[in-house]
Amino acid sequence: MTDSNAADDNWLIDEDEDELPASGLGAPDQRLWRVLIVDDDVDVHAVTRLALRNVSFKGRELELFSAYSGREAFDILRDTPDIALVLLDVVMETDDAGLILARRIREELHNAIVRVVLRTGQPGQAPEQRVIIEYDINDYKAKTELTTQKLFTTVISALRAYESLNMLERSRIGLGKILAGATNLYQIHSLREFASGVLNQVSAILDVGSDGVLCLMQGDTGVTTVVAATGHYSTLNEEELMPTGHPLWPTIAKAFAEKKSQFEHPANVLFIHTQENREVAISVTPPWPLAQIQRDLLEVFCQRIAAAFDNLYMFGQLRKAQEATVVALADLAEFRDKGTGGHVRRVQLLSSSLAQRLHERGAYPDEVTPQLLEMIGLASILHDVGKVATPDHILLKPGIHTPEERSEMQQHAAVGKTILERAANMVDGVSYLTYGAQIAGGHHEHWDGNGYPNQLKERAIPIAARIVAVVDVFDSLLHERPYKEPWPHTEAVNYIKERAGKQFDPEVVAALLDMIERDPTVGRTPE
């Protein structure tokens, strides 16, 4: 080829590349088919680019990449996602560089869906039958037979096969995410956390980013609540109701009105109706129209979400029933000992705060679990529920108890534990009643083993009981009881401090002192 012709070829390359968008993407809803040309002959690149310059498939144009050696091509394939087709020369830096690259694509990059078309100028160098059998390539062409029309046919066939394989792979991954996502959604208790989880799962299935809004309508009220919003729509989290002036509102309103999903690019709204008469709209705005397989996957996911919403509602009702049971039991004990009403509420708040402070200090990470942090406050109000079995003349006695009366009084710990354990065993898993039983039975045990009813020692005493033991005594000292006047705050703090390592867990006492240092009003009753 003459220098003049070479210059013409270079001109073809430059002109074609100038026409490509700098970002590698067309309009927001138009992705390009990525094709990699691998050949050590610059003329082949020029001719291939010229032949394919106006080719499009399903309304999407080609984005052409060039590599001049097997090593360079490997780097491009490794670093560039979604290459659909490789037009690959056999002989480059070595006689079998193309064959080596074909094998590395499958074995090292684990890319099974990119289509590989082998082009060779020396058919005898790599016999077609042996190459087709031994290498995972999709077509074998001699360069001399690749006219513009045949190259067009080869490229379109390869892109069609790539699209089918890509959809199958996305379907497989999407179904896997649906199964994993449905499992995760059942484990989330808070409605807002649940809704955020739904949006994250939907964006993962779509693989288009995290912009989304989840709205909830109760019955046919017409009131549309924003439950969660992510990505560019996260500012909607500050809104209670979906603004009717928002760009997404018309499509969301249409989904609620027609009670079906809407796919009106760029706004896509998934509609979900639950058995508990809730209607949910999930709006996402991917940068390109959703393929039918993505729509189908999302419809499957919506069915799982509807079931999860209903289960979440039932879980919430069960949780409320459980909390009501705990409060009723505490009220029953309080009914006989009216002077402790404020005490149990203060114990509830301080126990929860003290457990949180222990967590922040990194103390007992195997015991101070998220479940404990969530439940200890409410469970702590049951610490003296066993007093329902204590006779009035002992429970309400204004003076000091005799040894016999004290022994009778101490039985309330074992009674409370028995009552609450029996109730807790009727419910699977850990509940407020579980922690309540631990607290009722253990909050009079001492760190040094000299407490009651079982003389448990140190960490043999449940952490919930060790926390409430400190809080119960601290609050009792600070407030008037039938048998005593309130202590000054400083004296109460000193008493707790002196009993650390004897009656109380020293780590729990340290956490309480830490709280008091930060806020000297801890434990005081507001004026």
mmCIF file of C-alpha atoms in Angstrom, residues 201-466:
data_model
loop_
_atom_site.group_PDB
_atom_site.id
_atom_site.type_symbol
_atom_site.label_atom_id
_atom_site.label_comp_id
_atom_site.label_asym_id
_atom_site.label_seq_id
_atom_site.Cartn_x
_atom_site.Cartn_y
_atom_site.Cartn_z
ATOM 1 C CA GLN A 201 -33.358 -4.613 45.642
ATOM 2 C CA VAL A 202 -35.263 -3.149 42.691
ATOM 3 C CA SER A 203 -32.266 -1.069 41.610
ATOM 4 C CA ALA A 204 -30.042 -4.146 41.945
ATOM 5 C CA ILE A 205 -32.332 -6.173 39.678
ATOM 6 C CA LEU A 206 -32.486 -3.344 37.149
ATOM 7 C CA ASP A 207 -28.751 -2.669 37.524
ATOM 8 C CA VAL A 208 -29.332 1.000 36.666
ATOM 9 C CA GLY A 209 -28.500 2.947 39.818
ATOM 10 C CA SER A 210 -30.308 3.810 43.007
ATOM 11 C CA ASP A 211 -32.819 6.544 42.065
ATOM 12 C CA GLY A 212 -36.224 5.530 43.347
ATOM 13 C CA VAL A 213 -39.320 6.419 45.379
ATOM 14 C CA LEU A 214 -41.703 4.135 47.277
ATOM 15 C CA CYS A 215 -45.174 5.480 48.024
ATOM 16 C CA LEU A 216 -47.926 3.887 50.089
ATOM 17 C CA MET A 217 -51.693 4.380 49.911
ATOM 18 C CA GLN A 218 -53.918 2.967 52.663
ATOM 19 C CA GLY A 219 -57.111 1.624 51.119
ATOM 20 C CA ASP A 220 -58.853 4.034 48.742
ATOM 21 C CA THR A 221 -58.139 7.134 50.792
ATOM 22 C CA GLY A 222 -56.261 8.841 47.982
ATOM 23 C CA VAL A 223 -53.623 9.906 50.516
ATOM 24 C CA THR A 224 -50.217 8.959 49.106
ATOM 25 C CA THR A 225 -47.444 8.761 51.689
ATOM 26 C CA VAL A 226 -43.753 8.841 50.815
ATOM 27 C CA VAL A 227 -42.249 5.929 52.750
ATOM 28 C CA ALA A 228 -38.734 5.969 51.287
ATOM 29 C CA ALA A 229 -36.717 7.665 48.565
ATOM 30 C CA THR A 230 -33.167 7.090 47.346
ATOM 31 C CA GLY A 231 -30.607 8.606 45.002
ATOM 32 C CA HIS A 232 -31.599 11.888 43.392
ATOM 33 C CA TYR A 233 -35.049 11.633 44.970
ATOM 34 C CA SER A 234 -33.769 11.345 48.554
ATOM 35 C CA THR A 235 -35.028 14.862 49.380
ATOM 36 C CA LEU A 236 -38.546 13.397 49.225
ATOM 37 C CA ASN A 237 -37.771 11.643 52.509
ATOM 38 C CA GLU A 238 -38.469 15.002 54.128
ATOM 39 C CA GLU A 239 -41.994 15.035 52.669
ATOM 40 C CA GLU A 240 -44.861 13.246 54.388
ATOM 41 C CA LEU A 241 -47.035 13.199 51.273
ATOM 42 C CA MET A 242 -45.990 12.836 47.636
ATOM 43 C CA PRO A 243 -45.990 16.372 46.132
ATOM 44 C CA THR A 244 -48.494 16.581 43.295
ATOM 45 C CA GLY A 245 -46.147 18.941 41.455
ATOM 46 C CA HIS A 246 -43.326 16.407 41.347
ATOM 47 C CA PRO A 247 -42.416 15.118 37.833
ATOM 48 C CA LEU A 248 -43.037 11.513 38.941
ATOM 49 C CA TRP A 249 -46.501 12.204 40.340
ATOM 50 C CA PRO A 250 -48.547 11.834 37.092
ATOM 51 C CA THR A 251 -47.222 8.323 36.471
ATOM 52 C CA ILE A 252 -47.607 7.323 40.137
ATOM 53 C CA ALA A 253 -51.158 8.687 40.197
ATOM 54 C CA LYS A 254 -51.955 6.792 36.998
ATOM 55 C CA ALA A 255 -50.640 3.549 38.530
ATOM 56 C CA PHE A 256 -52.879 4.016 41.595
ATOM 57 C CA ALA A 257 -55.868 4.965 39.432
ATOM 58 C CA GLU A 258 -55.521 2.057 36.981
ATOM 59 C CA LYS A 259 -54.150 -0.307 39.646
ATOM 60 C CA LYS A 260 -51.423 -1.625 37.394
ATOM 61 C CA SER A 261 -47.745 -1.005 36.682
ATOM 62 C CA GLN A 262 -46.797 1.784 34.274
ATOM 63 C CA PHE A 263 -43.770 1.703 31.999
ATOM 64 C CA GLU A 264 -43.598 5.191 30.503
ATOM 65 C CA HIS A 265 -39.900 5.888 30.045
ATOM 66 C CA PRO A 266 -38.206 7.538 31.827
ATOM 67 C CA ALA A 267 -40.799 7.080 34.621
ATOM 68 C CA ASN A 268 -41.525 3.457 35.481
ATOM 69 C CA VAL A 269 -43.948 2.672 38.309
ATOM 70 C CA LEU A 270 -44.425 -0.807 39.753
ATOM 71 C CA PHE A 271 -47.865 -1.221 41.301
ATOM 72 C CA ILE A 272 -48.411 -3.625 44.206
ATOM 73 C CA HIS A 273 -51.677 -4.426 45.969
ATOM 74 C CA THR A 274 -51.457 -6.289 49.272
ATOM 75 C CA GLN A 275 -54.058 -8.448 50.982
ATOM 76 C CA GLU A 276 -54.170 -5.961 53.854
ATOM 77 C CA ASN A 277 -55.674 -3.393 51.439
ATOM 78 C CA ARG A 278 -52.475 -1.422 51.014
ATOM 79 C CA GLU A 279 -51.413 -0.130 47.627
ATOM 80 C CA VAL A 280 -47.723 0.431 46.965
ATOM 81 C CA ALA A 281 -46.121 2.285 44.066
ATOM 82 C CA ILE A 282 -42.398 1.972 43.410
ATOM 83 C CA SER A 283 -41.074 4.498 40.922
ATOM 84 C CA VAL A 284 -37.687 4.141 39.223
ATOM 85 C CA THR A 285 -36.134 6.137 36.382
ATOM 86 C CA PRO A 286 -33.501 4.080 34.559
ATOM 87 C CA PRO A 287 -31.556 5.879 31.816
ATOM 88 C CA TRP A 288 -32.965 3.564 29.146
ATOM 89 C CA PRO A 289 -36.299 1.779 28.558
ATOM 90 C CA LEU A 290 -36.726 -1.468 30.472
ATOM 91 C CA ALA A 291 -36.446 -4.647 28.427
ATOM 92 C CA GLN A 292 -39.383 -7.030 28.602
ATOM 93 C CA ILE A 293 -37.377 -9.531 30.631
ATOM 94 C CA GLN A 294 -36.631 -6.817 33.211
ATOM 95 C CA ARG A 295 -40.320 -5.987 33.407
ATOM 96 C CA ASP A 296 -41.173 -9.643 33.908
ATOM 97 C CA LEU A 297 -38.562 -10.027 36.645
ATOM 98 C CA LEU A 298 -39.858 -6.952 38.431
ATOM 99 C CA GLU A 299 -43.435 -8.212 38.277
ATOM 100 C CA VAL A 300 -42.272 -11.446 39.928
ATOM 101 C CA PHE A 301 -40.479 -9.414 42.570
ATOM 102 C CA CYS A 302 -43.603 -7.322 43.159
ATOM 103 C CA GLN A 303 -45.527 -10.447 44.123
ATOM 104 C CA ARG A 304 -42.883 -11.211 46.741
ATOM 105 C CA ILE A 305 -42.938 -7.615 47.981
ATOM 106 C CA ALA A 306 -46.719 -7.751 48.445
ATOM 107 C CA ALA A 307 -46.367 -10.858 50.606
ATOM 108 C CA ALA A 308 -43.528 -9.241 52.532
ATOM 109 C CA PHE A 309 -45.610 -6.111 53.210
ATOM 110 C CA ASP A 310 -48.421 -8.243 54.596
ATOM 111 C CA ASN A 311 -45.992 -10.213 56.737
ATOM 112 C CA LEU A 312 -44.456 -6.980 57.981
ATOM 113 C CA TYR A 313 -47.918 -5.755 58.993
ATOM 114 C CA MET A 314 -48.663 -9.006 60.823
ATOM 115 C CA PHE A 315 -45.256 -8.866 62.503
ATOM 116 C CA GLY A 316 -45.998 -5.328 63.649
ATOM 117 C CA GLN A 317 -49.332 -6.407 65.087
ATOM 118 C CA LEU A 318 -47.716 -9.311 66.939
ATOM 119 C CA ARG A 319 -45.015 -7.001 68.260
ATOM 120 C CA LYS A 320 -47.645 -4.550 69.503
ATOM 121 C CA ALA A 321 -49.564 -7.387 71.171
ATOM 122 C CA GLN A 322 -46.385 -8.552 72.858
ATOM 123 C CA GLU A 323 -45.579 -5.054 74.080
ATOM 124 C CA ALA A 324 -49.137 -4.651 75.357
ATOM 125 C CA THR A 325 -48.779 -7.917 77.283
ATOM 126 C CA VAL A 326 -45.568 -6.695 78.918
ATOM 127 C CA VAL A 327 -47.171 -3.385 79.907
ATOM 128 C CA ALA A 328 -50.238 -5.199 81.265
ATOM 129 C CA LEU A 329 -48.065 -7.445 83.435
ATOM 130 C CA ALA A 330 -46.132 -4.442 84.737
ATOM 131 C CA ASP A 331 -49.377 -2.580 85.450
ATOM 132 C CA LEU A 332 -50.656 -5.599 87.356
ATOM 133 C CA ALA A 333 -47.628 -5.531 89.658
ATOM 134 C CA GLU A 334 -47.815 -1.761 89.957
ATOM 135 C CA PHE A 335 -51.509 -1.903 90.894
ATOM 136 C CA ARG A 336 -50.597 -3.339 94.308
ATOM 137 C CA ASP A 337 -47.473 -1.214 94.840
ATOM 138 C CA LYS A 338 -48.668 2.207 93.715
ATOM 139 C CA GLY A 339 -45.506 3.938 94.860
ATOM 140 C CA THR A 340 -43.416 2.275 92.147
ATOM 141 C CA GLY A 341 -45.255 3.623 89.095
ATOM 142 C CA GLY A 342 -42.721 6.321 88.311
ATOM 143 C CA HIS A 343 -39.909 3.946 89.264
ATOM 144 C CA VAL A 344 -40.589 1.375 86.527
ATOM 145 C CA ARG A 345 -40.828 4.082 83.847
ATOM 146 C CA ARG A 346 -37.535 5.628 84.971
ATOM 147 C CA VAL A 347 -35.920 2.181 85.050
ATOM 148 C CA GLN A 348 -37.156 1.608 81.503
ATOM 149 C CA LEU A 349 -35.533 4.764 80.142
ATOM 150 C CA LEU A 350 -32.285 4.486 82.076
ATOM 151 C CA SER A 351 -31.820 0.780 81.324
ATOM 152 C CA SER A 352 -32.157 1.455 77.606
ATOM 153 C CA SER A 353 -29.700 4.382 77.767
ATOM 154 C CA LEU A 354 -27.197 2.433 79.871
ATOM 155 C CA ALA A 355 -27.265 -0.539 77.480
ATOM 156 C CA GLN A 356 -26.619 1.845 74.590
ATOM 157 C CA ARG A 357 -23.688 3.395 76.443
ATOM 158 C CA LEU A 358 -22.196 -0.057 77.062
ATOM 159 C CA HIS A 359 -22.485 -0.723 73.347
ATOM 160 C CA GLU A 360 -20.754 2.567 72.514
ATOM 161 C CA ARG A 361 -17.923 1.686 74.908
ATOM 162 C CA GLY A 362 -17.486 -1.691 73.175
ATOM 163 C CA ALA A 363 -18.201 -3.607 76.388
ATOM 164 C CA TYR A 364 -19.388 -7.222 76.173
ATOM 165 C CA PRO A 365 -19.988 -7.207 72.383
ATOM 166 C CA ASP A 366 -21.152 -10.819 72.513
ATOM 167 C CA GLU A 367 -23.846 -9.939 75.071
ATOM 168 C CA VAL A 368 -24.843 -6.370 74.188
ATOM 169 C CA THR A 369 -26.552 -7.359 70.937
ATOM 170 C CA PRO A 370 -28.890 -5.281 68.744
ATOM 171 C CA GLN A 371 -31.730 -7.435 70.041
ATOM 172 C CA LEU A 372 -30.861 -6.581 73.650
ATOM 173 C CA LEU A 373 -30.593 -2.875 72.822
ATOM 174 C CA GLU A 374 -34.040 -2.989 71.258
ATOM 175 C CA MET A 375 -35.790 -4.940 74.016
ATOM 176 C CA ILE A 376 -34.148 -4.216 77.371
ATOM 177 C CA GLY A 377 -36.034 -0.987 78.074
ATOM 178 C CA LEU A 378 -39.507 -2.464 77.855
ATOM 179 C CA ALA A 379 -38.403 -5.772 79.401
ATOM 180 C CA SER A 380 -36.947 -3.950 82.407
ATOM 181 C CA ILE A 381 -40.370 -2.814 83.622
ATOM 182 C CA LEU A 382 -41.036 -6.450 84.493
ATOM 183 C CA HIS A 383 -38.173 -6.646 86.999
ATOM 184 C CA ASP A 384 -40.458 -6.748 90.052
ATOM 185 C CA VAL A 385 -43.462 -8.525 88.520
ATOM 186 C CA GLY A 386 -42.958 -11.373 91.034
ATOM 187 C CA LYS A 387 -44.165 -9.072 93.803
ATOM 188 C CA VAL A 388 -47.731 -10.018 92.851
ATOM 189 C CA ALA A 389 -47.127 -13.052 95.098
ATOM 190 C CA THR A 390 -45.832 -10.978 98.048
ATOM 191 C CA PRO A 391 -48.408 -10.455 100.842
ATOM 192 C CA ASP A 392 -49.612 -6.875 101.305
ATOM 193 C CA HIS A 393 -48.468 -6.645 104.903
ATOM 194 C CA ILE A 394 -44.893 -7.254 103.744
ATOM 195 C CA LEU A 395 -44.994 -5.448 100.402
ATOM 196 C CA LEU A 396 -46.545 -2.281 101.842
ATOM 197 C CA LYS A 397 -44.799 -2.262 105.202
ATOM 198 C CA PRO A 398 -43.369 1.241 105.838
ATOM 199 C CA GLY A 399 -40.610 0.092 108.196
ATOM 200 C CA ILE A 400 -37.686 -2.293 108.044
ATOM 201 C CA HIS A 401 -38.534 -5.946 107.352
ATOM 202 C CA THR A 402 -37.794 -8.710 109.835
ATOM 203 C CA PRO A 403 -35.480 -11.543 108.648
ATOM 204 C CA GLU A 404 -38.554 -13.700 107.998
ATOM 205 C CA GLU A 405 -40.278 -10.930 106.069
ATOM 206 C CA ARG A 406 -37.119 -10.243 104.122
ATOM 207 C CA SER A 407 -36.892 -13.930 103.140
ATOM 208 C CA GLU A 408 -40.519 -13.830 102.025
ATOM 209 C CA MET A 409 -39.881 -10.634 100.078
ATOM 210 C CA GLN A 410 -36.864 -12.135 98.304
ATOM 211 C CA GLN A 411 -39.000 -14.869 96.809
ATOM 212 C CA HIS A 412 -40.359 -12.341 94.312
ATOM 213 C CA ALA A 413 -37.256 -12.786 92.131
ATOM 214 C CA ALA A 414 -37.786 -16.525 91.663
ATOM 215 C CA VAL A 415 -41.566 -16.071 91.287
ATOM 216 C CA GLY A 416 -41.139 -13.408 88.608
ATOM 217 C CA LYS A 417 -38.648 -15.519 86.687
ATOM 218 C CA THR A 418 -40.941 -18.557 86.779
ATOM 219 C CA ILE A 419 -43.992 -16.618 85.602
ATOM 220 C CA LEU A 420 -42.168 -14.923 82.734
ATOM 221 C CA GLU A 421 -40.228 -18.012 81.619
ATOM 222 C CA ARG A 422 -43.469 -19.945 81.382
ATOM 223 C CA ALA A 423 -44.931 -17.211 79.181
ATOM 224 C CA ALA A 424 -41.735 -16.824 77.105
ATOM 225 C CA ASN A 425 -41.643 -20.554 76.357
ATOM 226 C CA MET A 426 -44.985 -20.229 74.599
ATOM 227 C CA VAL A 427 -43.307 -18.000 71.969
ATOM 228 C CA ASP A 428 -40.565 -19.153 69.598
ATOM 229 C CA GLY A 429 -37.319 -17.224 69.705
ATOM 230 C CA VAL A 430 -36.223 -14.400 71.989
ATOM 231 C CA SER A 431 -38.879 -11.956 73.130
ATOM 232 C CA TYR A 432 -39.449 -9.218 75.699
ATOM 233 C CA LEU A 433 -40.638 -11.971 78.015
ATOM 234 C CA THR A 434 -37.323 -13.790 77.599
ATOM 235 C CA TYR A 435 -35.347 -10.764 78.742
ATOM 236 C CA GLY A 436 -37.987 -10.016 81.370
ATOM 237 C CA ALA A 437 -37.474 -13.464 82.905
ATOM 238 C CA GLN A 438 -33.697 -12.963 82.971
ATOM 239 C CA ILE A 439 -34.093 -9.560 84.610
ATOM 240 C CA ALA A 440 -36.732 -10.620 87.158
ATOM 241 C CA GLY A 441 -34.676 -13.613 88.237
ATOM 242 C CA GLY A 442 -31.235 -12.000 88.151
ATOM 243 C CA HIS A 443 -31.421 -8.326 89.106
ATOM 244 C CA HIS A 444 -30.818 -9.171 92.792
ATOM 245 C CA GLU A 445 -27.812 -11.409 92.063
ATOM 246 C CA HIS A 446 -24.446 -9.880 93.009
ATOM 247 C CA TRP A 447 -21.279 -9.718 90.936
ATOM 248 C CA ASP A 448 -19.363 -11.379 93.804
ATOM 249 C CA GLY A 449 -21.895 -14.216 94.156
ATOM 250 C CA ASN A 450 -23.529 -13.019 97.398
ATOM 251 C CA GLY A 451 -26.912 -12.108 95.951
ATOM 252 C CA TYR A 452 -30.167 -14.054 95.589
ATOM 253 C CA PRO A 453 -31.976 -16.265 94.644
ATOM 254 C CA ASN A 454 -29.242 -18.493 93.096
ATOM 255 C CA GLN A 455 -25.964 -16.840 94.173
ATOM 256 C CA LEU A 456 -24.894 -16.439 90.543
ATOM 257 C CA LYS A 457 -21.527 -14.778 90.005
ATOM 258 C CA GLU A 458 -20.071 -12.324 87.482
ATOM 259 C CA ARG A 459 -20.991 -13.098 83.856
ATOM 260 C CA ALA A 460 -23.117 -16.067 84.878
ATOM 261 C CA ILE A 461 -25.667 -13.340 85.616
ATOM 262 C CA PRO A 462 -27.391 -12.323 82.335
ATOM 263 C CA ILE A 463 -26.230 -8.927 81.043
ATOM 264 C CA ALA A 464 -29.804 -7.577 81.060
ATOM 265 C CA ALA A 465 -30.068 -8.367 84.777
ATOM 266 C CA ARG A 466 -26.646 -6.834 85.496
#
